[in-house]
PDB file of C-alpha atoms in Angstrom:
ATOM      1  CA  UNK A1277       0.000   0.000   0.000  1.00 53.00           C
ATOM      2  CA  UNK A1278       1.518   3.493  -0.717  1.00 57.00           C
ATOM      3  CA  UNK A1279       2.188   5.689   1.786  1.00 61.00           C
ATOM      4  CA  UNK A1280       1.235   9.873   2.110  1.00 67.00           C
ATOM      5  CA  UNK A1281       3.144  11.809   0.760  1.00 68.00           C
ATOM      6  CA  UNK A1282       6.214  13.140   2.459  1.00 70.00           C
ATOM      7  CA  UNK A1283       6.065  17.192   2.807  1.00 72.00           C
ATOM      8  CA  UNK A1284       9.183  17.051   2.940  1.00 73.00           C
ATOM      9  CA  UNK A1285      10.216  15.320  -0.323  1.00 69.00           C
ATOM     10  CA  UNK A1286      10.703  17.273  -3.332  1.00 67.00           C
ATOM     11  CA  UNK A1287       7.931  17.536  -5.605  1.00 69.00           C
ATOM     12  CA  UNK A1288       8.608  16.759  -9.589  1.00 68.00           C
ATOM     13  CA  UNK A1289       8.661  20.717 -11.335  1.00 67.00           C
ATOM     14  CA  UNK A1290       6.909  18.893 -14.352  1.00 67.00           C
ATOM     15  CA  UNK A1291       6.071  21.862 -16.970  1.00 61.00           C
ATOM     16  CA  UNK A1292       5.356  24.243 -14.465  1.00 66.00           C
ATOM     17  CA  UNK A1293       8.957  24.933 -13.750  1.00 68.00           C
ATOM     18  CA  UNK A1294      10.558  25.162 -17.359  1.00 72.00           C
ATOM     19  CA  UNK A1295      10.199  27.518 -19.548  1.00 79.00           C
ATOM     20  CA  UNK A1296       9.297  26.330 -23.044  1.00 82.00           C
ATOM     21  CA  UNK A1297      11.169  26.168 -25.739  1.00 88.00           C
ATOM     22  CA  UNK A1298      11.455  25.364 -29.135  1.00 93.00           C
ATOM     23  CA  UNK A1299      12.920  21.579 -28.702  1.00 90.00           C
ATOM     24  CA  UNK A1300       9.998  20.629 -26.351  1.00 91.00           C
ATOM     25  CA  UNK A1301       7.822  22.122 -29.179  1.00 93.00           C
ATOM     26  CA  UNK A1302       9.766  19.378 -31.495  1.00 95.00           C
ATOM     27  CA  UNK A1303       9.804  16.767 -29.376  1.00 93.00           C
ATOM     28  CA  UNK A1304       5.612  16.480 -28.722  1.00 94.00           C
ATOM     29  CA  UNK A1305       5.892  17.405 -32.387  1.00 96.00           C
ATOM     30  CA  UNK A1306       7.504  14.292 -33.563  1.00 96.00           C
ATOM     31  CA  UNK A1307       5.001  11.985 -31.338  1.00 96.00           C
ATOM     32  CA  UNK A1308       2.340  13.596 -32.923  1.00 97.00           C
ATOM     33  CA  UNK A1309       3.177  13.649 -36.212  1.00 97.00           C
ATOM     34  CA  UNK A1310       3.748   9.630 -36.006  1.00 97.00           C
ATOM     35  CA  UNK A1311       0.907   8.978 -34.379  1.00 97.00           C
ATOM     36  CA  UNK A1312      -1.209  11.233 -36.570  1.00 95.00           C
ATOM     37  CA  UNK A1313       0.638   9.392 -39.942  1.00 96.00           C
ATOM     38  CA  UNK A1314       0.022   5.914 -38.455  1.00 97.00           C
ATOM     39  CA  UNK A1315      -4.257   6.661 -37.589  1.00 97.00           C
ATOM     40  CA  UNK A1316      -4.783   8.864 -40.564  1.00 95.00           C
ATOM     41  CA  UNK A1317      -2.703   6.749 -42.881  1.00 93.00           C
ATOM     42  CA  UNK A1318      -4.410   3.323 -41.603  1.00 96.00           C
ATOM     43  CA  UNK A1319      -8.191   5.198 -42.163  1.00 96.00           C
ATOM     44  CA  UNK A1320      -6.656   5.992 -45.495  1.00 94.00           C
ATOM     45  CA  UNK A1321      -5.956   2.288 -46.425  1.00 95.00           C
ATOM     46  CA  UNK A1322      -8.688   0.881 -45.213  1.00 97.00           C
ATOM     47  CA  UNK A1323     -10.935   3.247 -46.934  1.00 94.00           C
ATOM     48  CA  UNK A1324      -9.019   2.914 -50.285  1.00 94.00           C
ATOM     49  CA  UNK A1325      -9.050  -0.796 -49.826  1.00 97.00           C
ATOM     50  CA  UNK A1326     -13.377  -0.352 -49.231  1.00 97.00           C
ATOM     51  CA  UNK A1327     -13.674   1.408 -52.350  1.00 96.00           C
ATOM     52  CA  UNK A1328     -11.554  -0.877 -54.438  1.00 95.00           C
ATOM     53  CA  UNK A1329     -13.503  -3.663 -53.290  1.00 97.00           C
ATOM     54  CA  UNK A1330     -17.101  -1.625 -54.088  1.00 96.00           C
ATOM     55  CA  UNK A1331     -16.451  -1.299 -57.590  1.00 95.00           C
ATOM     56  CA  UNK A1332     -16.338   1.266 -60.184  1.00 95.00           C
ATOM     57  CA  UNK A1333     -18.006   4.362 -58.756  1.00 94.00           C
ATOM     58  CA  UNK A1334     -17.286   3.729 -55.194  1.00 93.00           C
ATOM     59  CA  UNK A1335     -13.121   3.871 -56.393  1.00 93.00           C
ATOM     60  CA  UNK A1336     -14.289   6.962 -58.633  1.00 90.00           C
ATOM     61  CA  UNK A1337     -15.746   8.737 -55.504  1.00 88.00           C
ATOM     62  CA  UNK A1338     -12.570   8.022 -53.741  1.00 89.00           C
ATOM     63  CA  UNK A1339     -10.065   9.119 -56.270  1.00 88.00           C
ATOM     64  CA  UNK A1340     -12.254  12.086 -56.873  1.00 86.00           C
ATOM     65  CA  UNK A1341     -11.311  13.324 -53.443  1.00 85.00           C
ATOM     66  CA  UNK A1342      -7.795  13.006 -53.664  1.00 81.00           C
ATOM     67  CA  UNK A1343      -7.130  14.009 -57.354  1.00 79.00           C
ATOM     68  CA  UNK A1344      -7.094  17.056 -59.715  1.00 68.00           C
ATOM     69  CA  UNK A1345     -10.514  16.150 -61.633  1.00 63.00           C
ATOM     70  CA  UNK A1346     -12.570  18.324 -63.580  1.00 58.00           C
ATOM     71  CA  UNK A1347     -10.315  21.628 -63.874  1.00 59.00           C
ATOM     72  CA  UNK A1348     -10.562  22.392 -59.564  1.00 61.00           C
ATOM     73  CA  UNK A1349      -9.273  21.398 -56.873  1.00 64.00           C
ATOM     74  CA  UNK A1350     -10.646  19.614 -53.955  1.00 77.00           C
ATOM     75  CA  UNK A1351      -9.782  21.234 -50.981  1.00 82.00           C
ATOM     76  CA  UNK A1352     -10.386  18.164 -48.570  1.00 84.00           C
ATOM     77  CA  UNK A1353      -7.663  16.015 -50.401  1.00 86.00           C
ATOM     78  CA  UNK A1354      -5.072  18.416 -50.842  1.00 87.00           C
ATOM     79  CA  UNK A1355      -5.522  19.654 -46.710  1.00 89.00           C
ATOM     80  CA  UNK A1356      -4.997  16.180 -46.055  1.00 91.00           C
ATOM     81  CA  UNK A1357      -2.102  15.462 -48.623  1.00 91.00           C
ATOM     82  CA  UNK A1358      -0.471  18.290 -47.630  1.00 94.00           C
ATOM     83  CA  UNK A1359      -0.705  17.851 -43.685  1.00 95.00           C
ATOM     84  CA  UNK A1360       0.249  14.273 -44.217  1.00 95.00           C
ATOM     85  CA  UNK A1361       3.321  15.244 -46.094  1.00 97.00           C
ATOM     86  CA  UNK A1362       4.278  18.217 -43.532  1.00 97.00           C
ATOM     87  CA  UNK A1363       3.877  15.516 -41.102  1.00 97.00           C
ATOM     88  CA  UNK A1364       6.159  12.939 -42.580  1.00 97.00           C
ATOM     89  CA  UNK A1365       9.134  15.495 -43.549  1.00 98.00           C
ATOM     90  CA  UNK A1366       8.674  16.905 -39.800  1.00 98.00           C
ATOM     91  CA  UNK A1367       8.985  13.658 -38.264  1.00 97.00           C
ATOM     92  CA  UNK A1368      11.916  12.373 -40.494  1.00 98.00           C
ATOM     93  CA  UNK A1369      13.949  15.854 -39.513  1.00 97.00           C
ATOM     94  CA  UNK A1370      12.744  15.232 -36.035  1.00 97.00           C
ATOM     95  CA  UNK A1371      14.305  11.608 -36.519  1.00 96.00           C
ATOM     96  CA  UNK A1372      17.377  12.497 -37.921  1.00 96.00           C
ATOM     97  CA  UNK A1373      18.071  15.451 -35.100  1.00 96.00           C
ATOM     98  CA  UNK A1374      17.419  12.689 -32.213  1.00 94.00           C
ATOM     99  CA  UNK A1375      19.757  10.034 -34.548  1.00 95.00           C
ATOM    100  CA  UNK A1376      22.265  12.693 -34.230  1.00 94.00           C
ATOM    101  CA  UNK A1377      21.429  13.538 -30.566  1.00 94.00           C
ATOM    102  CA  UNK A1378      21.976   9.867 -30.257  1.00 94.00           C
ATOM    103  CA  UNK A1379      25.511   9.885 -30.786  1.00 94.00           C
ATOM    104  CA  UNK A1380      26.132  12.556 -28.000  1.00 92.00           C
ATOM    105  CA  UNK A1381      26.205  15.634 -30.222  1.00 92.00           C
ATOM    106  CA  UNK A1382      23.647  18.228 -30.213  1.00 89.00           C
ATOM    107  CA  UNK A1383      23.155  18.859 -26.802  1.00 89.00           C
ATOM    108  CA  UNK A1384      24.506  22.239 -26.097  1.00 93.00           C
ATOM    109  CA  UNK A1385      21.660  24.284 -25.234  1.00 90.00           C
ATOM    110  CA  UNK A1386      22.151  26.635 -28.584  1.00 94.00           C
ATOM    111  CA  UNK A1387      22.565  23.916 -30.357  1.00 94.00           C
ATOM    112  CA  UNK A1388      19.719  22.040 -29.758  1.00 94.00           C
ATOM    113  CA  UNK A1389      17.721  24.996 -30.024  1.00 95.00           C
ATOM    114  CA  UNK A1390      19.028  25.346 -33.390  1.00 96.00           C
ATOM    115  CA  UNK A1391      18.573  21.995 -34.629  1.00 96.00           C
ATOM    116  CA  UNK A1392      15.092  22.187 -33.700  1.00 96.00           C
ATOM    117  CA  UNK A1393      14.281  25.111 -35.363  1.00 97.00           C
ATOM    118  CA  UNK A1394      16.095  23.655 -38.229  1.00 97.00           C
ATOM    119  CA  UNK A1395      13.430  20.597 -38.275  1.00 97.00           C
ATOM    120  CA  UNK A1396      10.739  22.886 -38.826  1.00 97.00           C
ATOM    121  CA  UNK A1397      12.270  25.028 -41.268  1.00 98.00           C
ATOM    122  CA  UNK A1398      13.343  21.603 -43.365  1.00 98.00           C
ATOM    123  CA  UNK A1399      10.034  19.912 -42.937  1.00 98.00           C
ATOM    124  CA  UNK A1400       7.850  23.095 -44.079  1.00 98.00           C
ATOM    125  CA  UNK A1401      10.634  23.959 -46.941  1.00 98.00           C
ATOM    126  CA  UNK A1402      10.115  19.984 -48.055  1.00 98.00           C
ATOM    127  CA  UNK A1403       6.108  20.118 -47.717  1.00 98.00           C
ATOM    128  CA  UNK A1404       6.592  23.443 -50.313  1.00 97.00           C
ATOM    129  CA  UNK A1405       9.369  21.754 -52.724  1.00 97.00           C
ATOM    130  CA  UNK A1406       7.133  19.006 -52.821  1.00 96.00           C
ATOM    131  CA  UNK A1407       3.789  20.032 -53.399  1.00 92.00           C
ATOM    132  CA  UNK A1408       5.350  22.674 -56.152  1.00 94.00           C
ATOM    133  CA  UNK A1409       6.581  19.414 -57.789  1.00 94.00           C
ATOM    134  CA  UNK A1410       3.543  17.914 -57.802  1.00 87.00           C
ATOM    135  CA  UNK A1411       1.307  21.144 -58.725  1.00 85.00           C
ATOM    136  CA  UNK A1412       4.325  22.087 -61.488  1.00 84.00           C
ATOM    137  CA  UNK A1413       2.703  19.765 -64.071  1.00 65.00           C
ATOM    138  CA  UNK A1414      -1.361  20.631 -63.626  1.00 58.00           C
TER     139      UNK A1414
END
């Protein structure tokens, strides 16, 4: 059975006590992001994998979501291609700064500030260099 707590033993500062910065930003950032790729991208499948199996117009209605059809764009598909690839160049950058974290580098307090702010600027600057790929030919 626990016992009551001790006054006299420390409490944990939890949040409260730090002030926030940019790597704890990046850090609930990468969770996220992974989490958010592995639910939305599973819904994704499943529902592609529905309308493949309902034939014809069900795989139409599906495509026509997430493709340029008709001369316009469909807002839903590209808000969710474009937050699933913002998502997946964030969390790679995010990956790559705790790889390199891993090895003992990157710890100096300006330097992890820097390499944080340098996985946002790489994952946004990817999303854009991306998507203009992709919008270059329509």
């Amino acid at each position: 059975m626990a016992s009551p707590r001790n006054p006299a033993r420390p409490i944990s500062p939890h949040l409260t006590a730090w002030k926030w910065g940019v790597h704890m930003t990046v850090s609930i950032l990468h969770r996220v992001t992974g989490d958010g790729m592995a639910t939305v991208g599973a819904i994704l499948l499943v529902w592609w994998l529905a309308a493949l199996a309902g034939g014809k117009e069900s795989y139409a209605a599906f495509t026509d979501l997430f493709t340029y059809s008709t001369g316009a764009l469909n807002a839903v598909g590209y808000v969710i291609g474009v937050g699933l690839t913002l998502s997946f160049f964030q969390h790679m950058a995010s990956g790559i700064r705790h790889f390199v974290m891993d090895t003992g580098a990157g710890y100096e307090l300006k330097r992890n500030r820097v390499g944080a702010w340098a996985t946002i600027i790489v994952s946004i600057t990817l999303t854009a260099l991306f998507w203009a790929y992709l919008m270059g030919g329509k």
